[in-house]
Amino acid sequence: MILSMNAETIKILCALNNDFYRSHGASFAASRQHAWDGWQRCIETVCEGLGDCSALTVFDLACGNRRFETFLATALPEVARTFYAVDNCEEMATAYCPTSHYRHLDILDILQRNLPLNEQFEAPPCDLSVAFGFMHHVPTQAYREEVLRSLIAQTRPGGYAIVSFWQFLTNDRLRTKAQATHREALHTRPPILVPLDPAQLDDGDYLLGWQDTPGAYRYCHSFSEAEIDQLVSTAVSQTAVTPRATVVDRFTADGRTNNLNTYLILQVL
């Protein structure tokens, strides 16, 4: 696997996010209670494609506070739902759901140790596998490809894998704020960021703040359309001639401008 930044930089960025969610997971979760607008289109596509949606198994990668489960309970009240969820932040994954099988898992640590992700999930292949609000925390395209491949591999043939890509640089207000907090973080250098070499960061990598809290930063990546194109072309194919999945929908949604996230809906073959 060829990485675009060195191992030390990846380690620092992952440690920064782990520290952020340990310290601010409760306040972050409190601000993330509502469903995303794009989820409705996603679930309509999945249910139409599956035909029989009377029962649904769902794998939620980096589930956060599990609000996608809450959304599905409202959107599909007649459907028997079984959830398998993984995340590294106990402070956020506290919502109780009787159909949810939760596993504490540091996905990025597994990637850094070159271990196969799917062997750690302890979940069967599901009808639907999702990763919402996570890819922007994954450093390097190589690691993102691995995450997308693992999501596809976690999905049964005929099922659907859905992933979102945050594009905060498309929004003038968010872009200005991201540039300001990034400069601030590199200038103030809280202890965890002291060893960071900014030259190792990729285009689109930013250090974002949180509620104007001094020293509270997290690593996020804003995706370009070209990066998403590359992930589609490299991660959804097992080989050049044997695709693992096909794109059935790609659209933008969310936020006041309705374009903060790009969604990929893939059907696994």
PDB file of C-alpha atoms in Angstrom:
ATOM      1  CA  MET A   1       0.000   0.000   0.000  1.00  0.00           C
ATOM      2  CA  ILE A   2       1.457   3.367  -1.068  1.00  0.00           C
ATOM      3  CA  LEU A   3       0.580   6.182   1.338  1.00  0.00           C
ATOM      4  CA  SER A   4       0.727   9.885   0.495  1.00  0.00           C
ATOM      5  CA  MET A   5       2.021  10.880   3.963  1.00  0.00           C
ATOM      6  CA  ASN A   6       4.441   9.290   6.375  1.00  0.00           C
ATOM      7  CA  ALA A   7       3.430   6.988   9.208  1.00  0.00           C
ATOM      8  CA  GLU A   8       4.236   9.586  11.886  1.00  0.00           C
ATOM      9  CA  THR A   9       1.826  12.116  10.370  1.00  0.00           C
ATOM     10  CA  ILE A  10      -0.942   9.518  10.130  1.00  0.00           C
ATOM     11  CA  LYS A  11      -0.341   8.560  13.751  1.00  0.00           C
ATOM     12  CA  ILE A  12      -0.564  12.184  14.892  1.00  0.00           C
ATOM     13  CA  LEU A  13      -3.796  12.863  12.989  1.00  0.00           C
ATOM     14  CA  CYS A  14      -5.444   9.713  14.332  1.00  0.00           C
ATOM     15  CA  ALA A  15      -4.335  10.497  17.880  1.00  0.00           C
ATOM     16  CA  LEU A  16      -5.685  14.035  17.508  1.00  0.00           C
ATOM     17  CA  ASN A  17      -9.144  12.760  16.547  1.00  0.00           C
ATOM     18  CA  ASN A  18      -9.185  10.109  19.248  1.00  0.00           C
ATOM     19  CA  ASP A  19      -8.334  12.767  21.821  1.00  0.00           C
ATOM     20  CA  PHE A  20     -10.976  15.120  20.426  1.00  0.00           C
ATOM     21  CA  TYR A  21     -13.806  12.603  20.645  1.00  0.00           C
ATOM     22  CA  ARG A  22     -12.740  11.402  24.090  1.00  0.00           C
ATOM     23  CA  SER A  23     -12.813  14.988  25.348  1.00  0.00           C
ATOM     24  CA  HIS A  24     -15.737  16.395  23.386  1.00  0.00           C
ATOM     25  CA  GLY A  25     -17.759  13.340  22.353  1.00  0.00           C
ATOM     26  CA  ALA A  26     -20.731  14.244  24.555  1.00  0.00           C
ATOM     27  CA  SER A  27     -21.071  17.806  23.267  1.00  0.00           C
ATOM     28  CA  PHE A  28     -20.456  16.644  19.697  1.00  0.00           C
ATOM     29  CA  ALA A  29     -23.151  13.971  19.965  1.00  0.00           C
ATOM     30  CA  ALA A  30     -25.581  16.502  21.446  1.00  0.00           C
ATOM     31  CA  SER A  31     -25.180  18.622  18.314  1.00  0.00           C
ATOM     32  CA  ARG A  32     -25.740  15.624  16.030  1.00  0.00           C
ATOM     33  CA  GLN A  33     -29.294  14.534  16.759  1.00  0.00           C
ATOM     34  CA  HIS A  34     -31.086  15.143  13.482  1.00  0.00           C
ATOM     35  CA  ALA A  35     -31.178  12.889  10.450  1.00  0.00           C
ATOM     36  CA  TRP A  36     -29.339  13.957   7.320  1.00  0.00           C
ATOM     37  CA  ASP A  37     -31.532  14.995   4.409  1.00  0.00           C
ATOM     38  CA  GLY A  38     -29.694  12.620   2.067  1.00  0.00           C
ATOM     39  CA  TRP A  39     -30.608   9.558   4.123  1.00  0.00           C
ATOM     40  CA  GLN A  40     -34.185   9.547   2.846  1.00  0.00           C
ATOM     41  CA  ARG A  41     -33.075   9.206  -0.770  1.00  0.00           C
ATOM     42  CA  CYS A  42     -30.617   6.503   0.269  1.00  0.00           C
ATOM     43  CA  ILE A  43     -33.183   4.347   2.015  1.00  0.00           C
ATOM     44  CA  GLU A  44     -35.747   4.793  -0.768  1.00  0.00           C
ATOM     45  CA  THR A  45     -33.180   3.537  -3.279  1.00  0.00           C
ATOM     46  CA  VAL A  46     -32.249   0.571  -1.084  1.00  0.00           C
ATOM     47  CA  CYS A  47     -35.832  -0.516  -0.392  1.00  0.00           C
ATOM     48  CA  GLU A  48     -36.775  -0.208  -4.050  1.00  0.00           C
ATOM     49  CA  GLY A  49     -33.743  -2.242  -5.072  1.00  0.00           C
ATOM     50  CA  LEU A  50     -34.192  -4.962  -2.465  1.00  0.00           C
ATOM     51  CA  GLY A  51     -37.877  -5.418  -3.212  1.00  0.00           C
ATOM     52  CA  ASP A  52     -38.696  -7.236   0.023  1.00  0.00           C
ATOM     53  CA  CYS A  53     -37.794  -4.840   2.837  1.00  0.00           C
ATOM     54  CA  SER A  54     -39.751  -6.579   5.596  1.00  0.00           C
ATOM     55  CA  ALA A  55     -36.478  -7.352   7.392  1.00  0.00           C
ATOM     56  CA  LEU A  56     -33.181  -5.528   7.115  1.00  0.00           C
ATOM     57  CA  THR A  57     -29.710  -6.223   8.461  1.00  0.00           C
ATOM     58  CA  VAL A  58     -27.576  -3.094   8.704  1.00  0.00           C
ATOM     59  CA  PHE A  59     -23.858  -2.646   9.324  1.00  0.00           C
ATOM     60  CA  ASP A  60     -22.898   0.857  10.510  1.00  0.00           C
ATOM     61  CA  LEU A  61     -19.180   1.608  10.245  1.00  0.00           C
ATOM     62  CA  ALA A  62     -18.103   4.387  12.648  1.00  0.00           C
ATOM     63  CA  CYS A  63     -21.648   4.672  13.961  1.00  0.00           C
ATOM     64  CA  GLY A  64     -21.110   7.701  16.231  1.00  0.00           C
ATOM     65  CA  ASN A  65     -24.177   8.196  18.399  1.00  0.00           C
ATOM     66  CA  ARG A  66     -26.121   5.727  16.226  1.00  0.00           C
ATOM     67  CA  ARG A  67     -28.577   8.297  14.950  1.00  0.00           C
ATOM     68  CA  PHE A  68     -28.858   6.423  11.653  1.00  0.00           C
ATOM     69  CA  GLU A  69     -30.526   3.655  13.649  1.00  0.00           C
ATOM     70  CA  THR A  70     -32.940   6.206  15.081  1.00  0.00           C
ATOM     71  CA  PHE A  71     -33.671   7.506  11.595  1.00  0.00           C
ATOM     72  CA  LEU A  72     -34.453   4.031  10.259  1.00  0.00           C
ATOM     73  CA  ALA A  73     -36.740   3.296  13.191  1.00  0.00           C
ATOM     74  CA  THR A  74     -38.816   6.302  12.126  1.00  0.00           C
ATOM     75  CA  ALA A  75     -38.453   5.888   8.355  1.00  0.00           C
ATOM     76  CA  LEU A  76     -39.166   2.124   8.351  1.00  0.00           C
ATOM     77  CA  PRO A  77     -41.307   1.423  11.427  1.00  0.00           C
ATOM     78  CA  GLU A  78     -42.762  -1.791   9.963  1.00  0.00           C
ATOM     79  CA  VAL A  79     -39.385  -3.276   9.085  1.00  0.00           C
ATOM     80  CA  ALA A  80     -37.610  -5.735  11.402  1.00  0.00           C
ATOM     81  CA  ARG A  81     -34.144  -4.215  11.749  1.00  0.00           C
ATOM     82  CA  THR A  82     -30.959  -5.797  13.072  1.00  0.00           C
ATOM     83  CA  PHE A  83     -27.961  -3.525  13.485  1.00  0.00           C
ATOM     84  CA  TYR A  84     -24.266  -4.258  13.746  1.00  0.00           C
ATOM     85  CA  ALA A  85     -22.276  -1.167  14.675  1.00  0.00           C
ATOM     86  CA  VAL A  86     -18.611  -0.379  15.303  1.00  0.00           C
ATOM     87  CA  ASP A  87     -16.917   2.760  16.562  1.00  0.00           C
ATOM     88  CA  ASN A  88     -13.955   3.914  18.624  1.00  0.00           C
ATOM     89  CA  CYS A  89     -15.800   6.475  20.755  1.00  0.00           C
ATOM     90  CA  GLU A  90     -17.728   5.106  23.702  1.00  0.00           C
ATOM     91  CA  GLU A  91     -18.638   8.680  24.656  1.00  0.00           C
ATOM     92  CA  MET A  92     -20.797   8.948  21.532  1.00  0.00           C
ATOM     93  CA  ALA A  93     -22.023   5.384  21.047  1.00  0.00           C
ATOM     94  CA  THR A  94     -24.206   5.398  24.159  1.00  0.00           C
ATOM     95  CA  ALA A  95     -27.722   5.337  22.705  1.00  0.00           C
ATOM     96  CA  TYR A  96     -29.486   2.102  23.625  1.00  0.00           C
ATOM     97  CA  CYS A  97     -31.122   0.087  20.861  1.00  0.00           C
ATOM     98  CA  PRO A  98     -32.248  -3.513  21.533  1.00  0.00           C
ATOM     99  CA  THR A  99     -31.512  -4.605  17.956  1.00  0.00           C
ATOM    100  CA  SER A 100     -27.993  -3.184  17.930  1.00  0.00           C
ATOM    101  CA  HIS A 101     -24.843  -5.273  18.266  1.00  0.00           C
ATOM    102  CA  TYR A 102     -22.120  -2.779  19.148  1.00  0.00           C
ATOM    103  CA  ARG A 103     -18.377  -3.440  19.023  1.00  0.00           C
ATOM    104  CA  HIS A 104     -15.717  -1.006  20.180  1.00  0.00           C
ATOM    105  CA  LEU A 105     -13.137  -0.880  17.401  1.00  0.00           C
ATOM    106  CA  ASP A 106     -10.377   1.522  16.372  1.00  0.00           C
ATOM    107  CA  ILE A 107     -10.641   1.240  12.599  1.00  0.00           C
ATOM    108  CA  LEU A 108      -7.686   3.475  11.816  1.00  0.00           C
ATOM    109  CA  ASP A 109      -5.428   1.623  14.241  1.00  0.00           C
ATOM    110  CA  ILE A 110      -6.279  -1.610  12.427  1.00  0.00           C
ATOM    111  CA  LEU A 111      -5.376   0.001   9.109  1.00  0.00           C
ATOM    112  CA  GLN A 112      -2.053   1.233  10.475  1.00  0.00           C
ATOM    113  CA  ARG A 113      -1.237  -2.291  11.629  1.00  0.00           C
ATOM    114  CA  ASN A 114      -2.094  -3.671   8.161  1.00  0.00           C
ATOM    115  CA  LEU A 115      -4.755  -6.002   9.568  1.00  0.00           C
ATOM    116  CA  PRO A 116      -7.818  -6.994   7.510  1.00  0.00           C
ATOM    117  CA  LEU A 117     -10.698  -4.814   8.641  1.00  0.00           C
ATOM    118  CA  ASN A 118     -13.529  -7.234   7.988  1.00  0.00           C
ATOM    119  CA  GLU A 119     -12.084  -9.925  10.229  1.00  0.00           C
ATOM    120  CA  GLN A 120     -12.471  -7.539  13.175  1.00  0.00           C
ATOM    121  CA  PHE A 121     -16.120  -6.585  12.634  1.00  0.00           C
ATOM    122  CA  GLU A 122     -17.762  -9.729  14.069  1.00  0.00           C
ATOM    123  CA  ALA A 123     -20.805  -9.167  11.874  1.00  0.00           C
ATOM    124  CA  PRO A 124     -22.375 -11.194   9.050  1.00  0.00           C
ATOM    125  CA  PRO A 125     -22.670  -9.843   5.502  1.00  0.00           C
ATOM    126  CA  CYS A 126     -25.559  -7.397   5.665  1.00  0.00           C
ATOM    127  CA  ASP A 127     -28.309  -6.125   3.386  1.00  0.00           C
ATOM    128  CA  LEU A 128     -27.060  -2.584   3.920  1.00  0.00           C
ATOM    129  CA  SER A 129     -23.637  -1.321   5.008  1.00  0.00           C
ATOM    130  CA  VAL A 130     -23.052   2.393   5.615  1.00  0.00           C
ATOM    131  CA  ALA A 131     -20.316   4.828   6.575  1.00  0.00           C
ATOM    132  CA  PHE A 132     -21.643   8.311   7.237  1.00  0.00           C
ATOM    133  CA  GLY A 133     -19.481  11.156   8.534  1.00  0.00           C
ATOM    134  CA  PHE A 134     -16.347   9.031   8.742  1.00  0.00           C
ATOM    135  CA  MET A 135     -14.386   9.120   5.500  1.00  0.00           C
ATOM    136  CA  HIS A 136     -13.251  12.689   6.156  1.00  0.00           C
ATOM    137  CA  HIS A 137     -11.415  11.393   9.240  1.00  0.00           C
ATOM    138  CA  VAL A 138      -9.497   8.785   7.245  1.00  0.00           C
ATOM    139  CA  PRO A 139      -6.066  10.064   6.136  1.00  0.00           C
ATOM    140  CA  THR A 140      -4.788   9.257   2.625  1.00  0.00           C
ATOM    141  CA  GLN A 141      -6.616   7.907  -0.399  1.00  0.00           C
ATOM    142  CA  ALA A 142      -5.022   4.491   0.138  1.00  0.00           C
ATOM    143  CA  TYR A 143      -6.685   4.073   3.534  1.00  0.00           C
ATOM    144  CA  ARG A 144      -9.980   5.389   2.173  1.00  0.00           C
ATOM    145  CA  GLU A 145      -9.869   2.770  -0.552  1.00  0.00           C
ATOM    146  CA  GLU A 146      -9.401   0.083   2.097  1.00  0.00           C
ATOM    147  CA  VAL A 147     -12.360   1.386   4.091  1.00  0.00           C
ATOM    148  CA  LEU A 148     -14.607   1.427   1.016  1.00  0.00           C
ATOM    149  CA  ARG A 149     -13.485  -2.068   0.011  1.00  0.00           C
ATOM    150  CA  SER A 150     -14.218  -3.344   3.503  1.00  0.00           C
ATOM    151  CA  LEU A 151     -17.687  -1.797   3.423  1.00  0.00           C
ATOM    152  CA  ILE A 152     -18.402  -3.558   0.134  1.00  0.00           C
ATOM    153  CA  ALA A 153     -17.018  -6.840   1.476  1.00  0.00           C
ATOM    154  CA  GLN A 154     -19.314  -6.522   4.510  1.00  0.00           C
ATOM    155  CA  THR A 155     -22.356  -6.414   2.213  1.00  0.00           C
ATOM    156  CA  ARG A 156     -24.105  -9.497   0.848  1.00  0.00           C
ATOM    157  CA  PRO A 157     -24.445  -9.924  -2.932  1.00  0.00           C
ATOM    158  CA  GLY A 158     -27.442  -7.905  -4.059  1.00  0.00           C
ATOM    159  CA  GLY A 159     -27.189  -5.660  -1.018  1.00  0.00           C
ATOM    160  CA  TYR A 160     -26.131  -2.032  -0.840  1.00  0.00           C
ATOM    161  CA  ALA A 161     -23.124  -0.134   0.501  1.00  0.00           C
ATOM    162  CA  ILE A 162     -23.485   3.611   1.027  1.00  0.00           C
ATOM    163  CA  VAL A 163     -20.800   6.114   1.929  1.00  0.00           C
ATOM    164  CA  SER A 164     -20.807   9.900   2.327  1.00  0.00           C
ATOM    165  CA  PHE A 165     -17.993  12.327   1.531  1.00  0.00           C
ATOM    166  CA  TRP A 166     -17.919  15.701   3.282  1.00  0.00           C
ATOM    167  CA  GLN A 167     -17.082  18.641   1.001  1.00  0.00           C
ATOM    168  CA  PHE A 168     -16.884  21.554   3.415  1.00  0.00           C
ATOM    169  CA  LEU A 169     -14.640  23.590   1.093  1.00  0.00           C
ATOM    170  CA  THR A 170     -17.604  24.052  -1.272  1.00  0.00           C
ATOM    171  CA  ASN A 171     -19.261  26.248   1.352  1.00  0.00           C
ATOM    172  CA  ASP A 172     -17.872  29.788   1.682  1.00  0.00           C
ATOM    173  CA  ARG A 173     -18.548  30.067   5.410  1.00  0.00           C
ATOM    174  CA  LEU A 174     -17.147  26.648   6.266  1.00  0.00           C
ATOM    175  CA  ARG A 175     -14.125  27.151   4.003  1.00  0.00           C
ATOM    176  CA  THR A 176     -13.247  30.468   5.657  1.00  0.00           C
ATOM    177  CA  LYS A 177     -13.672  28.961   9.126  1.00  0.00           C
ATOM    178  CA  ALA A 178     -11.613  25.876   8.224  1.00  0.00           C
ATOM    179  CA  GLN A 179      -8.754  28.002   6.904  1.00  0.00           C
ATOM    180  CA  ALA A 180      -8.784  30.125  10.068  1.00  0.00           C
ATOM    181  CA  THR A 181      -8.805  27.227  12.542  1.00  0.00           C
ATOM    182  CA  HIS A 182      -6.152  25.400  10.527  1.00  0.00           C
ATOM    183  CA  ARG A 183      -3.809  28.394  10.725  1.00  0.00           C
ATOM    184  CA  GLU A 184      -4.599  28.784  14.414  1.00  0.00           C
ATOM    185  CA  ALA A 185      -3.866  25.131  15.173  1.00  0.00           C
ATOM    186  CA  LEU A 186      -0.524  25.243  13.383  1.00  0.00           C
ATOM    187  CA  HIS A 187       0.392  28.476  15.159  1.00  0.00           C
ATOM    188  CA  THR A 188      -0.638  27.567  18.717  1.00  0.00           C
ATOM    189  CA  ARG A 189       0.514  23.931  18.433  1.00  0.00           C
ATOM    190  CA  PRO A 190      -1.151  22.098  21.312  1.00  0.00           C
ATOM    191  CA  PRO A 191       1.168  19.329  22.577  1.00  0.00           C
ATOM    192  CA  ILE A 192      -0.357  16.603  20.438  1.00  0.00           C
ATOM    193  CA  LEU A 193       0.364  18.640  17.279  1.00  0.00           C
ATOM    194  CA  VAL A 194       3.914  19.735  18.123  1.00  0.00           C
ATOM    195  CA  PRO A 195       5.580  17.008  15.982  1.00  0.00           C
ATOM    196  CA  LEU A 196       3.270  17.578  12.987  1.00  0.00           C
ATOM    197  CA  ASP A 197       4.962  18.504   9.702  1.00  0.00           C
ATOM    198  CA  PRO A 198       2.373  20.534   7.717  1.00  0.00           C
ATOM    199  CA  ALA A 199       4.165  19.674   4.477  1.00  0.00           C
ATOM    200  CA  GLN A 200       3.022  16.072   4.955  1.00  0.00           C
ATOM    201  CA  LEU A 201      -0.655  17.004   4.782  1.00  0.00           C
ATOM    202  CA  ASP A 202      -2.578  16.351   1.573  1.00  0.00           C
ATOM    203  CA  ASP A 203      -4.627  18.901  -0.340  1.00  0.00           C
ATOM    204  CA  GLY A 204      -7.992  19.122   1.392  1.00  0.00           C
ATOM    205  CA  ASP A 205      -6.605  18.228   4.840  1.00  0.00           C
ATOM    206  CA  TYR A 206      -7.578  20.677   7.591  1.00  0.00           C
ATOM    207  CA  LEU A 207      -7.477  21.005  11.355  1.00  0.00           C
ATOM    208  CA  LEU A 208     -10.964  22.121  12.378  1.00  0.00           C
ATOM    209  CA  GLY A 209     -11.978  23.683  15.678  1.00  0.00           C
ATOM    210  CA  TRP A 210     -14.966  22.996  17.865  1.00  0.00           C
ATOM    211  CA  GLN A 211     -17.371  25.593  19.310  1.00  0.00           C
ATOM    212  CA  ASP A 212     -14.554  28.116  19.744  1.00  0.00           C
ATOM    213  CA  THR A 213     -13.029  25.892  22.437  1.00  0.00           C
ATOM    214  CA  PRO A 214      -9.300  26.701  22.823  1.00  0.00           C
ATOM    215  CA  GLY A 215      -7.086  23.783  21.797  1.00  0.00           C
ATOM    216  CA  ALA A 216      -9.981  21.620  20.536  1.00  0.00           C
ATOM    217  CA  TYR A 217      -9.074  20.441  17.053  1.00  0.00           C
ATOM    218  CA  ARG A 218      -9.888  17.495  14.841  1.00  0.00           C
ATOM    219  CA  TYR A 219      -8.476  16.352  11.522  1.00  0.00           C
ATOM    220  CA  CYS A 220     -10.887  16.444   8.577  1.00  0.00           C
ATOM    221  CA  HIS A 221     -10.533  16.096   4.819  1.00  0.00           C
ATOM    222  CA  SER A 222     -12.700  17.911   2.280  1.00  0.00           C
ATOM    223  CA  PHE A 223     -13.208  15.768  -0.804  1.00  0.00           C
ATOM    224  CA  SER A 224     -12.865  16.898  -4.386  1.00  0.00           C
ATOM    225  CA  GLU A 225     -14.932  15.317  -7.127  1.00  0.00           C
ATOM    226  CA  ALA A 226     -11.720  13.913  -8.626  1.00  0.00           C
ATOM    227  CA  GLU A 227     -10.899  12.089  -5.370  1.00  0.00           C
ATOM    228  CA  ILE A 228     -14.360  10.551  -5.268  1.00  0.00           C
ATOM    229  CA  ASP A 229     -13.984   9.524  -8.913  1.00  0.00           C
ATOM    230  CA  GLN A 230     -10.708   7.818  -8.051  1.00  0.00           C
ATOM    231  CA  LEU A 231     -12.251   5.917  -5.156  1.00  0.00           C
ATOM    232  CA  VAL A 232     -15.055   4.721  -7.402  1.00  0.00           C
ATOM    233  CA  SER A 233     -12.646   3.496 -10.059  1.00  0.00           C
ATOM    234  CA  THR A 234     -10.212   1.758  -7.704  1.00  0.00           C
ATOM    235  CA  ALA A 235     -12.194   0.555  -4.691  1.00  0.00           C
ATOM    236  CA  VAL A 236     -15.325  -0.889  -6.263  1.00  0.00           C
ATOM    237  CA  SER A 237     -13.471  -3.297  -8.539  1.00  0.00           C
ATOM    238  CA  GLN A 238     -11.934  -6.554  -7.402  1.00  0.00           C
ATOM    239  CA  THR A 239      -9.933  -6.639 -10.612  1.00  0.00           C
ATOM    240  CA  ALA A 240     -10.020  -4.575 -13.776  1.00  0.00           C
ATOM    241  CA  VAL A 241     -12.502  -6.977 -15.350  1.00  0.00           C
ATOM    242  CA  THR A 242     -14.420  -8.282 -12.332  1.00  0.00           C
ATOM    243  CA  PRO A 243     -16.291  -5.505 -10.520  1.00  0.00           C
ATOM    244  CA  ARG A 244     -17.319  -6.098  -6.925  1.00  0.00           C
ATOM    245  CA  ALA A 245     -19.998  -3.411  -6.983  1.00  0.00           C
ATOM    246  CA  THR A 246     -21.696  -0.944  -9.261  1.00  0.00           C
ATOM    247  CA  VAL A 247     -22.716   2.672  -8.607  1.00  0.00           C
ATOM    248  CA  VAL A 248     -26.503   2.967  -8.714  1.00  0.00           C
ATOM    249  CA  ASP A 249     -26.667   6.573  -7.500  1.00  0.00           C
ATOM    250  CA  ARG A 250     -24.370   9.486  -6.752  1.00  0.00           C
ATOM    251  CA  PHE A 251     -25.792  12.753  -5.482  1.00  0.00           C
ATOM    252  CA  THR A 252     -25.162  15.750  -3.248  1.00  0.00           C
ATOM    253  CA  ALA A 253     -27.294  16.760  -0.276  1.00  0.00           C
ATOM    254  CA  ASP A 254     -27.315  18.199   3.253  1.00  0.00           C
ATOM    255  CA  GLY A 255     -26.800  21.610   4.778  1.00  0.00           C
ATOM    256  CA  ARG A 256     -28.522  24.851   3.870  1.00  0.00           C
ATOM    257  CA  THR A 257     -26.872  24.768   0.458  1.00  0.00           C
ATOM    258  CA  ASN A 258     -27.855  21.110  -0.092  1.00  0.00           C
ATOM    259  CA  ASN A 259     -24.344  20.216  -1.270  1.00  0.00           C
ATOM    260  CA  LEU A 260     -22.191  19.515   1.794  1.00  0.00           C
ATOM    261  CA  ASN A 261     -22.058  15.746   1.273  1.00  0.00           C
ATOM    262  CA  THR A 262     -21.683  13.600  -1.803  1.00  0.00           C
ATOM    263  CA  TYR A 263     -23.295  10.178  -1.419  1.00  0.00           C
ATOM    264  CA  LEU A 264     -22.313   7.008  -3.254  1.00  0.00           C
ATOM    265  CA  ILE A 265     -24.886   4.204  -3.325  1.00  0.00           C
ATOM    266  CA  LEU A 266     -23.286   0.968  -4.494  1.00  0.00           C
ATOM    267  CA  GLN A 267     -24.957  -2.344  -5.200  1.00  0.00           C
ATOM    268  CA  VAL A 268     -22.740  -5.309  -4.449  1.00  0.00           C
ATOM    269  CA  LEU A 269     -22.554  -7.959  -7.165  1.00  0.00           C
TER     270      LEU A 269
END
